[in-house]
Each structure stands twice: as structure tokens, then as C-alpha cells.
Coordinates of C-alpha atoms in Angstrom, one line a residue:
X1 CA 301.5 31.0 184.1
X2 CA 304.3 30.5 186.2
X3 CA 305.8 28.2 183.5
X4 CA 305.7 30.8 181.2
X5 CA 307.2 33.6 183.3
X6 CA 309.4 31.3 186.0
X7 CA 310.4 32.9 189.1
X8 CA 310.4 36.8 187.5
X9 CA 307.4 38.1 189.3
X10 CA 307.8 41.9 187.9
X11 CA 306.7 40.5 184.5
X12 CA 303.5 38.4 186.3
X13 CA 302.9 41.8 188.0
X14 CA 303.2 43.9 184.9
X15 CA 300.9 41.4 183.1
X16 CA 297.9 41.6 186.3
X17 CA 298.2 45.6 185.4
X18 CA 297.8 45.6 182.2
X19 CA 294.9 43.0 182.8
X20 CA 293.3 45.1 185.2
X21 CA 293.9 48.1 183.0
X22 CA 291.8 46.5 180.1
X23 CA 289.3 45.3 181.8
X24 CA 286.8 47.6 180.6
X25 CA 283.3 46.7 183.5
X26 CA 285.2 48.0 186.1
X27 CA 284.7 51.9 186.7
X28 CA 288.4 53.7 187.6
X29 CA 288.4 53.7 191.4
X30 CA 287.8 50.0 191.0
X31 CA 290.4 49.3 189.1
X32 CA 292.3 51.1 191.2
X33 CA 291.2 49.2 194.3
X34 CA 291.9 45.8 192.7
X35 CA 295.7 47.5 191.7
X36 CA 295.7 48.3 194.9
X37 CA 294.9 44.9 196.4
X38 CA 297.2 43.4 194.1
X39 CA 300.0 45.4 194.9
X40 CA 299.9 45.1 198.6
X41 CA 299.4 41.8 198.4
X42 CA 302.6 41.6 196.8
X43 CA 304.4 43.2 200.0
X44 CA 302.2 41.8 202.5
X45 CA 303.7 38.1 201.4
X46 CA 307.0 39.2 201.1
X47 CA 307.0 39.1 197.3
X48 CA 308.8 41.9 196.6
X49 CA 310.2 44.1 199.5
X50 CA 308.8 47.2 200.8
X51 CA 311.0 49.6 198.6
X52 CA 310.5 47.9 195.1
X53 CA 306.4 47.0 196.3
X54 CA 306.0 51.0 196.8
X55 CA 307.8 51.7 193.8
X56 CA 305.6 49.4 191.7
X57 CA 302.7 50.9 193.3
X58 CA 303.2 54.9 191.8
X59 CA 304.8 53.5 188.7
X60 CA 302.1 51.4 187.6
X61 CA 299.1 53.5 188.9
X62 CA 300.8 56.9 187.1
X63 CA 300.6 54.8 183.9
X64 CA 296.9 53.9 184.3
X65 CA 296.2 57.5 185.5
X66 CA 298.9 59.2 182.9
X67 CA 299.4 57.0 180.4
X68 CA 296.9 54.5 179.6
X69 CA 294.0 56.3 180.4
X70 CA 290.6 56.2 178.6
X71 CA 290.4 60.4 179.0
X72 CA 291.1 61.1 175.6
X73 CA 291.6 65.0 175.6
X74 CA 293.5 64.6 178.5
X75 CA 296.5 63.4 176.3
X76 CA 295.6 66.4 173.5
X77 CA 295.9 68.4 176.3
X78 CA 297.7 67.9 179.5
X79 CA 300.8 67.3 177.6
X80 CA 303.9 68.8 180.0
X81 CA 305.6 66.3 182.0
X82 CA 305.0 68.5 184.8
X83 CA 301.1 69.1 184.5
X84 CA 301.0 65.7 184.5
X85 CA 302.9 64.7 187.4
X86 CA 300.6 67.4 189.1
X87 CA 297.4 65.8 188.4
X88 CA 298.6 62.4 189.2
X89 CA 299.9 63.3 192.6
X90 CA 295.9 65.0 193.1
X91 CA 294.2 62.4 192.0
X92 CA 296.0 59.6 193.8
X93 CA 296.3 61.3 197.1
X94 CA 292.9 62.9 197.5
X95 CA 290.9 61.4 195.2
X96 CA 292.1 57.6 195.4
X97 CA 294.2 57.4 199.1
X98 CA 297.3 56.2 198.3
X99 CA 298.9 57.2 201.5
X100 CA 296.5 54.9 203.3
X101 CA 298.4 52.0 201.1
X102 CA 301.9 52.9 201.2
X103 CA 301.2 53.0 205.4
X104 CA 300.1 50.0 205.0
X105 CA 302.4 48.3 203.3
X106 CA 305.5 50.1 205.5
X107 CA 304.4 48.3 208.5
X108 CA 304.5 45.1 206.9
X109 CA 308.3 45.6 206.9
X110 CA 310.6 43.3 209.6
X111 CA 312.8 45.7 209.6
X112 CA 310.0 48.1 211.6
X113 CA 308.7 44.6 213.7
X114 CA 312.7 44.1 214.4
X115 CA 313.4 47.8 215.3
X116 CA 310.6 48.2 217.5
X117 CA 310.9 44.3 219.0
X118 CA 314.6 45.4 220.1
X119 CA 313.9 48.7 222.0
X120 CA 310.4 47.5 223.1
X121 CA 312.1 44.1 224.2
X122 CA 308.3 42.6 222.9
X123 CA 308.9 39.5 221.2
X124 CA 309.3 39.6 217.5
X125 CA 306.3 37.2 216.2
X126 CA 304.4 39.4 218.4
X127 CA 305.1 42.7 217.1
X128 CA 304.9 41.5 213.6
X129 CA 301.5 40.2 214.2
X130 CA 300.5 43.5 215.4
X131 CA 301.4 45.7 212.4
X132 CA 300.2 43.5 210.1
X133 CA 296.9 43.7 211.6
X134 CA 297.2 47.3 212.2
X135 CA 298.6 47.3 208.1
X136 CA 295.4 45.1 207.0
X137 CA 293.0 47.4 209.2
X138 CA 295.0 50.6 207.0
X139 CA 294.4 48.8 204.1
X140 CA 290.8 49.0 204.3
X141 CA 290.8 51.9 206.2
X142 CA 292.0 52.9 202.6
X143 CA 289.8 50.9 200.2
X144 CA 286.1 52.0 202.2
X145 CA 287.4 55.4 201.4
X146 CA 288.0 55.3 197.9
X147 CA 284.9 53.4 197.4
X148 CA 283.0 56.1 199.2
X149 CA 283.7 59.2 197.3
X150 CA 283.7 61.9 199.7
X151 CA 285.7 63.9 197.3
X152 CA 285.2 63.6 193.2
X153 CA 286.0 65.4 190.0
X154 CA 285.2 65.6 186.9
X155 CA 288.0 63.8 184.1
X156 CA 289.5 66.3 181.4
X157 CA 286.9 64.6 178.6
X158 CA 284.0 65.8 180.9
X159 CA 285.7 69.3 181.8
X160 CA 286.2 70.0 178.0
X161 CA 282.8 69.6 177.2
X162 CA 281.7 72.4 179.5
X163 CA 283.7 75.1 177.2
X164 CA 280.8 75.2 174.9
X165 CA 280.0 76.2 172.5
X166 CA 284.0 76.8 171.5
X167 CA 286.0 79.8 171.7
X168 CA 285.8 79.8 167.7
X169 CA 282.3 80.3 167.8
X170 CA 281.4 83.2 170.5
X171 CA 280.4 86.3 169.4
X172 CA 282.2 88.7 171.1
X173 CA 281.1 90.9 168.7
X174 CA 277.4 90.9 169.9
X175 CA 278.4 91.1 173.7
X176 CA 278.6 94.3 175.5
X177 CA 282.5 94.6 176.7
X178 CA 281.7 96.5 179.8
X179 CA 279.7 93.2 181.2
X180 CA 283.0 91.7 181.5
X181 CA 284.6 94.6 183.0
X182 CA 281.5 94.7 185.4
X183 CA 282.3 90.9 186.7
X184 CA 286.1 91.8 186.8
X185 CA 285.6 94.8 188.9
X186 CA 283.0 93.0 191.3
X187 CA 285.1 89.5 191.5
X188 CA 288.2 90.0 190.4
X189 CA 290.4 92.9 189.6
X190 CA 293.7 90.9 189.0
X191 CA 292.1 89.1 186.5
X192 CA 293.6 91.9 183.6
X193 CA 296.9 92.3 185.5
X194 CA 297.4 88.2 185.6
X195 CA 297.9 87.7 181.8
X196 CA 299.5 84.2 181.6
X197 CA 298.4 83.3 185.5
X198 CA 295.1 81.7 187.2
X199 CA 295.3 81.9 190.6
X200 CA 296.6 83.6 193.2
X201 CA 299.6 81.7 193.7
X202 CA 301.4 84.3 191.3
X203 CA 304.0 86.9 191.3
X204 CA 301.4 88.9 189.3
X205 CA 298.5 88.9 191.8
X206 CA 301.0 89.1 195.2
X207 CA 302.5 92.2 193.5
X208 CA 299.0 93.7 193.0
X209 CA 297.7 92.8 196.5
X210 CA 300.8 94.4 198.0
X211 CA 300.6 97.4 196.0
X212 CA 296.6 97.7 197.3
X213 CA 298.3 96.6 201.0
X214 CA 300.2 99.5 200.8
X215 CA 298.0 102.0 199.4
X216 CA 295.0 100.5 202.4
X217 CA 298.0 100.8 204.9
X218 CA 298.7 104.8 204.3
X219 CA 294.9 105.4 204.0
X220 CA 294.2 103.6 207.5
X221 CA 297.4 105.9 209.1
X222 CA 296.1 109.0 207.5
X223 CA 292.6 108.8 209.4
X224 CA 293.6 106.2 212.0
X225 CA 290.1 104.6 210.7
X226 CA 290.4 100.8 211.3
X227 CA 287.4 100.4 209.8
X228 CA 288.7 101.7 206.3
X229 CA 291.2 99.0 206.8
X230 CA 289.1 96.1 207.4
X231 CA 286.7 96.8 204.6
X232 CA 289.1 97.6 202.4
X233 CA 291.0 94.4 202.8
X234 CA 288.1 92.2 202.5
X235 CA 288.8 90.6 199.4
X236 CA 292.3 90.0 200.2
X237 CA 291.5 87.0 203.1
X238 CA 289.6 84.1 201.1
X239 CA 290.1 85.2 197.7
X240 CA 289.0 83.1 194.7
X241 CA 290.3 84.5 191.0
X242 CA 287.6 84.1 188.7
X243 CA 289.5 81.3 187.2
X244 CA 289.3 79.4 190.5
X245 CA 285.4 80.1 191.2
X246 CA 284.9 78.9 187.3
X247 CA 287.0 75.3 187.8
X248 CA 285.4 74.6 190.7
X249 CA 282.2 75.2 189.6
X250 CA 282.7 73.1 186.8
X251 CA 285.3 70.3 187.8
X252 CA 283.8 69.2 191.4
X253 CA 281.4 66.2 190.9
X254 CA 280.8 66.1 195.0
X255 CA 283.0 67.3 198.4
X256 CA 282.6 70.4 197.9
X257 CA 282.3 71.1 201.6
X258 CA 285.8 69.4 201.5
X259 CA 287.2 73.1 201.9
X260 CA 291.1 72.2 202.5
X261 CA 290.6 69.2 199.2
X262 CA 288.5 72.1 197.3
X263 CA 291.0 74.6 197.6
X264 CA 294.4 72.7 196.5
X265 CA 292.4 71.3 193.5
X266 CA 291.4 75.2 192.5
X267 CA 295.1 75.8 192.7
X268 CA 295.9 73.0 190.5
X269 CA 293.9 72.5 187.8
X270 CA 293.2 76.3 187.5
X271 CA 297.2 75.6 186.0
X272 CA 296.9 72.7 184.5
X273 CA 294.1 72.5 183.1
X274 CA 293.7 76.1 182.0
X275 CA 297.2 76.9 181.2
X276 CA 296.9 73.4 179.0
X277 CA 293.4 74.1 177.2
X278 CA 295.3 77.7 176.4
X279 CA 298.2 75.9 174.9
X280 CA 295.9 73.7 173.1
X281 CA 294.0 76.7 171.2
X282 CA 297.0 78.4 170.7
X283 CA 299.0 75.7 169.2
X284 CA 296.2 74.4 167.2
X285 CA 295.3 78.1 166.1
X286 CA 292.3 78.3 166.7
X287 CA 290.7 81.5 165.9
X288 CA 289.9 84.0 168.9
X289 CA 292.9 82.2 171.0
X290 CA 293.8 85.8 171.8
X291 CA 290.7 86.8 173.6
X292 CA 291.0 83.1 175.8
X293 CA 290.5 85.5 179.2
X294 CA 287.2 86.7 177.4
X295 CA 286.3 83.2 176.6
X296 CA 286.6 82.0 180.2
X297 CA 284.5 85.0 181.8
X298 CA 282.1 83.6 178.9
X299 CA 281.6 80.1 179.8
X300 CA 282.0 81.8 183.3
X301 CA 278.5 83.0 183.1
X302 CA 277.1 79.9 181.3
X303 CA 278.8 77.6 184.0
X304 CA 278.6 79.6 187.7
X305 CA 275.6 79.6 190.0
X306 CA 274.4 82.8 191.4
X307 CA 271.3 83.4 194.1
X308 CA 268.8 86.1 193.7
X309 CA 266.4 86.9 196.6
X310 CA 265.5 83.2 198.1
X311 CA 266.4 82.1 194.3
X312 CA 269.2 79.9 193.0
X313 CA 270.0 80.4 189.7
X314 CA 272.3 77.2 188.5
X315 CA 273.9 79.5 185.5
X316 CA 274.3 82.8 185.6
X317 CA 272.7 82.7 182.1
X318 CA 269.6 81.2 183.5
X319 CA 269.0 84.8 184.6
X320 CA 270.1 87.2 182.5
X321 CA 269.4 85.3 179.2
X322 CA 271.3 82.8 177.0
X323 CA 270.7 85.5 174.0
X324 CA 274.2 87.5 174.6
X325 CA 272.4 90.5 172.6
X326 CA 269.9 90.7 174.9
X327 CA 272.2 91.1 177.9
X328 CA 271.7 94.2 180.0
X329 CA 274.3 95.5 182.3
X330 CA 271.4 96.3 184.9
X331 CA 270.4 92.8 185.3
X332 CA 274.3 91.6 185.0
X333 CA 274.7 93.7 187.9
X334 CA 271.8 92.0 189.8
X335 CA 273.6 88.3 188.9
X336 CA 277.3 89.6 189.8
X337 CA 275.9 90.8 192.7
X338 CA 274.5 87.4 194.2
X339 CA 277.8 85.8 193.3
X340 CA 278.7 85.3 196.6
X341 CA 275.2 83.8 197.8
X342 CA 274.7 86.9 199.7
X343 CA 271.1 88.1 200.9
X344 CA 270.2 90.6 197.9
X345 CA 266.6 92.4 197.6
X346 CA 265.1 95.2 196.3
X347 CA 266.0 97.2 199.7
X348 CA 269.6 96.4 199.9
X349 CA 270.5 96.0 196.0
X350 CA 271.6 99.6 195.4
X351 CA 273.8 99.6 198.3
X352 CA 276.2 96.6 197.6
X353 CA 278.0 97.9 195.0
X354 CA 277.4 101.9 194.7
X355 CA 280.8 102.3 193.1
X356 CA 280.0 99.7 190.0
X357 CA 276.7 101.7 189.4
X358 CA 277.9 105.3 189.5
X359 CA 280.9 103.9 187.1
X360 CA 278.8 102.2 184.4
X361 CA 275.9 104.6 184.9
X362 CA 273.5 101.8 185.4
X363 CA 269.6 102.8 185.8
X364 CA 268.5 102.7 189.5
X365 CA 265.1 102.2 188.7
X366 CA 265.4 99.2 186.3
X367 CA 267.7 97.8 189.1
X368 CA 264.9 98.1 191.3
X369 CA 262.4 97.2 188.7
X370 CA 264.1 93.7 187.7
X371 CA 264.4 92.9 191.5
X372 CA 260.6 93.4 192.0
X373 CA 259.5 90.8 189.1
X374 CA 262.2 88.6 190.8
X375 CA 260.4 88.6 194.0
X376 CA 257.2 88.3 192.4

């Protein structure tokens, strides 16, 4: 082998990806652990030197994540340069630890042993000798990490198949619109105002939120009533768009006590990954592309988990019916309104959201009917 490619090692390192990348018994994050290996190895014996071994390190693992990847629709549809470099830099950061390797691999430098030998006045061999072993003890610091998994979600092929069956084939027709308005007006009243947006990380949803600052602000001065304030606010600390509370539900294998993780992946893919599959339908004309927000509150309640009484529900469909005729707005209410895994019964269930029931005239007594067979 070294006949073949003489002294360039860039080509013998190109060829151990692409070998690596093939190699089709290994699952991702061990491939990624043996890249890994591979690539530090490469610093750690002074191979290459610390600024061409990091750069070989995000070139080659954005090609296996980006590039060469096995996730078919993820090239259909994550196809901006941008959406891509977004999910890389997720994946390899929290998902796969790359910082724990690139720290590992900086301390192997002599220029850092040399720097810190000269104002420590240690001697060199000893200093060197002490970030490497603090860079191997990184390393697999690192690698124990990635093999564990704290954090883990689902590829773009796996997220895909959740938006069944396809936005070709719902029947809005057959679906009573005020259901959706119901959920928007429980979880989510942005989600109208933010046409091409998913998150709260827009111009669209910080301009309604300061609009409803404002108007809570003059209401709170009027009656000098703090407690108008607070309860008025509620939503505005912690807030989760539908769109966020839907990608989560669906994209997040495990770590999903990983709140800080959790969070910046909502943010992400909620772009990416919905903006993309948007694209995709439009592009593609696919029929009912125009009603895509329907189509998401849709596999919203085929996909999100709701608790009823000491009851979880994994789909919200599980408990109102996967028949979309046979929905009722009474027992939609009963489902929105264990959304948030609060403690509903038949005593409080009228008073959580008064306002939704006097607006879509909803029948007290079937509320309180349904709630008694649930607590059967």
C-alpha cells in the first residue's frame, strides 16, 4: 500500500474513509468512532499537523454525514447548502462529540507542550507527556460517549415515514376545520400568523409576542393586577410552536430529558427539516401542498402523546379515533387539554379552558360524560 501511494498520506487517508464509509456491519456512530480513531491517530503521531488533522476531520466526517450517506430522502430533501451545514454541525457536536476530538488532538500540538514548557519552566518531554495523556484520556472521554447514546434521533428516512399517510391522501374534506382551530387556540396562536416560519426564532412570532406584551403591559397598569400579568404571560416563558412539540415528538429516539440538547434540535430541524419537506411537496407538486400547515396539525395528532386522568395516550388519535369523521370537538377538547400532561378530571376539566368552550359552544355535559367512561 505504501508502494502504491509513496509518501502522500492524504490519498492513504482518503482511501481508509472511503473504506470505513463502505463498510456496511458497522452501524453510523461506529463508523464514526473508527474515523475518529483514524484521524487522531493521524495527529497524535505527527502525521499530519494539528491544522490539516482537524481539517481532515470535519471534511471527511461532513461527507459521510452529508454526502455519502445511506439516508436516502435526506438528499431528496435537505438539499440547501445551508440546511445541510446545520444538520451536520447537530449531529456531530451533540450527537457524535466531536469537540471531545478536536481537544484532543489540540493538545497533542508542541507548539502548546513548548508554550506552556517556557512560562512553566517544566521541562519539555515532561509537559508533552502530560497532554498526551490528558489528549488520550479526551479521546475516550469522547468515544464512551458516543458509544453510549445519551442523546439520539431519528435520520430523515425514519422521520419521513412518520408523515403518513401523505399529504396527497388526507381528507380534509371529512375533518371538522374548527378542531384545528381548537389545538391552535389552546397550543399555539402564532401558528396562523407564522406562514413560512416554525419556531419561535422568527420575526413573525417576536412581533406577535410583543404586540400581546404590550397589550398584557397596559391591562396590568390599568388595574395594577399582577396577577393579570402573570397569567397572562404564561405562555410566553417556555414556549413550544406546535411545529416544535410535533418534531420532537417524532425525531427524538432517547435524551429527551436532555432539555438544553432537546431544545436546539426543536429549533433546527423544525427549519430544516420542515421548511425542506415543504419545498419538497411544493416543488414536486404534490396536490394539497397549500394546506402543508393543515397537514402537520394532522400528523400532529397521529404523532403527539397526550395524558388523560392517570392515562397516557401515545397518539392523540388513540383517543379520539383514527376515523377523522368520527372526530368530536368535545373529546378533541378533552385531548388538547392533556397536552401538557397536566392533572385533568371530570372536576377540573371545565375549568381549564372556559374560553375554548364558550367559543366553539362545546356541550358541558358530553365533556363531563366522556371524562366519566375515561375514569371508568
Amino acid at each position: 500500500m505504501a508502494d502504491l501511494f509513496g509518501n502522500n498520506y492524504f490519498f492513504l487517508y482518503i482511501f481508509a474513509c472511503i473504506t470505513i464509509f463502505n463498510y456496511s456491519s458497522f452501524k453510523e456512530n461506529q463508523k464514526i468512532i473508527i474515523l475518529y480513531l483514524t484521524t487522531f491517530g493521524m495527529g497524535f503521531l505527527k502525521i499530519f499537523d494539528i491544522g490539516t488533522t482537524v481539517l481532515f476531520l470535519i471534511v471527511s466526517s461532513f461527507l459521510f454525514l452529508e454526502i455519502l450517506t445511506q439516508d436516502d430522502f435526506k438528499m431528496k430533501i435537505i438539499t440547501k447548502v445551508r440546511y445541510k451545514l446545520l444538520d451536520y454541525l447537530f449531529l456531530i457536536i451533540f450527537q457524535y462529540g466531536v469537540i471531545y476530538v478536536i481537544l484532543s488532538i489540540l493538545l497533542t500540538s508542541f507548539k502548546l507542550s513548548y508554550y506552556v514548557s517556557s512560562i512553566s519552566y517544566y521541562p519539555f518531554e515532561n509537559v508533552k507527556i502530560f497532554f498526551q495523556c490528558i489528549s488520550i484520556l479526551l479521546f475516550i472521554t469522547g468515544i464512551v460517549k458516543i458509544t453510549s447514546e445519551k442523546f439520539k434521533i431519528k435520520n430523515i428516512n425514519e422521520l419521513i415515514s412518520v408523515f403518513m399517510p401523505s399529504i396527497n391522501m388526507v381528507p380534509f374534506d371529512k375533518i371538522d376545520h374548527e378542531i384545528f382551530n381548537m389545538l391552535i387556540d389552546m397550543e399555539d396562536k402564532t401558528f396562523r400568523i407564522r406562514a413560512n416560519t416554525y419556531n419561535f426564532f422568527s420575526l413573525e412570532f417576536l412581533g406577535y409576542k410583543l404586540g400581546q406584551f404590550k397589550q398584557i403591559k397596559t391591562i396590568a397598569q390599568k388595574y395594577q393586577k399582577t396577577i393579570v400579568y402573570v397569567k397572562a404571560t404564561r405562555h410566553i416563558r417556555g414556549y413550544s410552536t406546535i411545529e416544535m412539540q410535533l418534531i420532537r415528538s417524532i425525531g427524538i429516539m432517547y435524551g429527551y430529558n436532555i432539555t438544553i440538547t432537546r431544545k436546539i434540535y426543536e429549533m433546527i430541524y423544525t427549519t430544516i427539516f420542515l421548511k425542506s419537506l415543504r419545498n419538497y411537496y411544493v416543488k414536486n407538486t404534490y396536490a394539497n401542498h397549500t394546506r402543508y400547515k393543515d397537514f402537520l396539525i394532522y400528523t400532529y395528532l397521529r404523532n403527539v402523546n397526550t395524558k388523560i386522568g392517570n392515562k397516557y395516550y401515545p397518539r392523540i388519535i388513540d383517543f379520539i379515533g383514527d376515523n377523522e369523521e368520527t372526530w368530536s370537538k368535545e373529546k378533541c377538547y378533552i385531548a388538547f387539554s392533556g397536552l401538557p400532561h397536566r392533572a385533568i378530571n371530570s372536576e377540573n376539566i371545565l375549568s381549564i379552558h372556559p374560553d375554548i368552550i364558550e367559543k366553539y359552544q362545546l356541550n358541558k355535559e358530553k365533556i363531563l360524560k366522556l371524562m366519566d367512561e375515561t375514569e371508568i
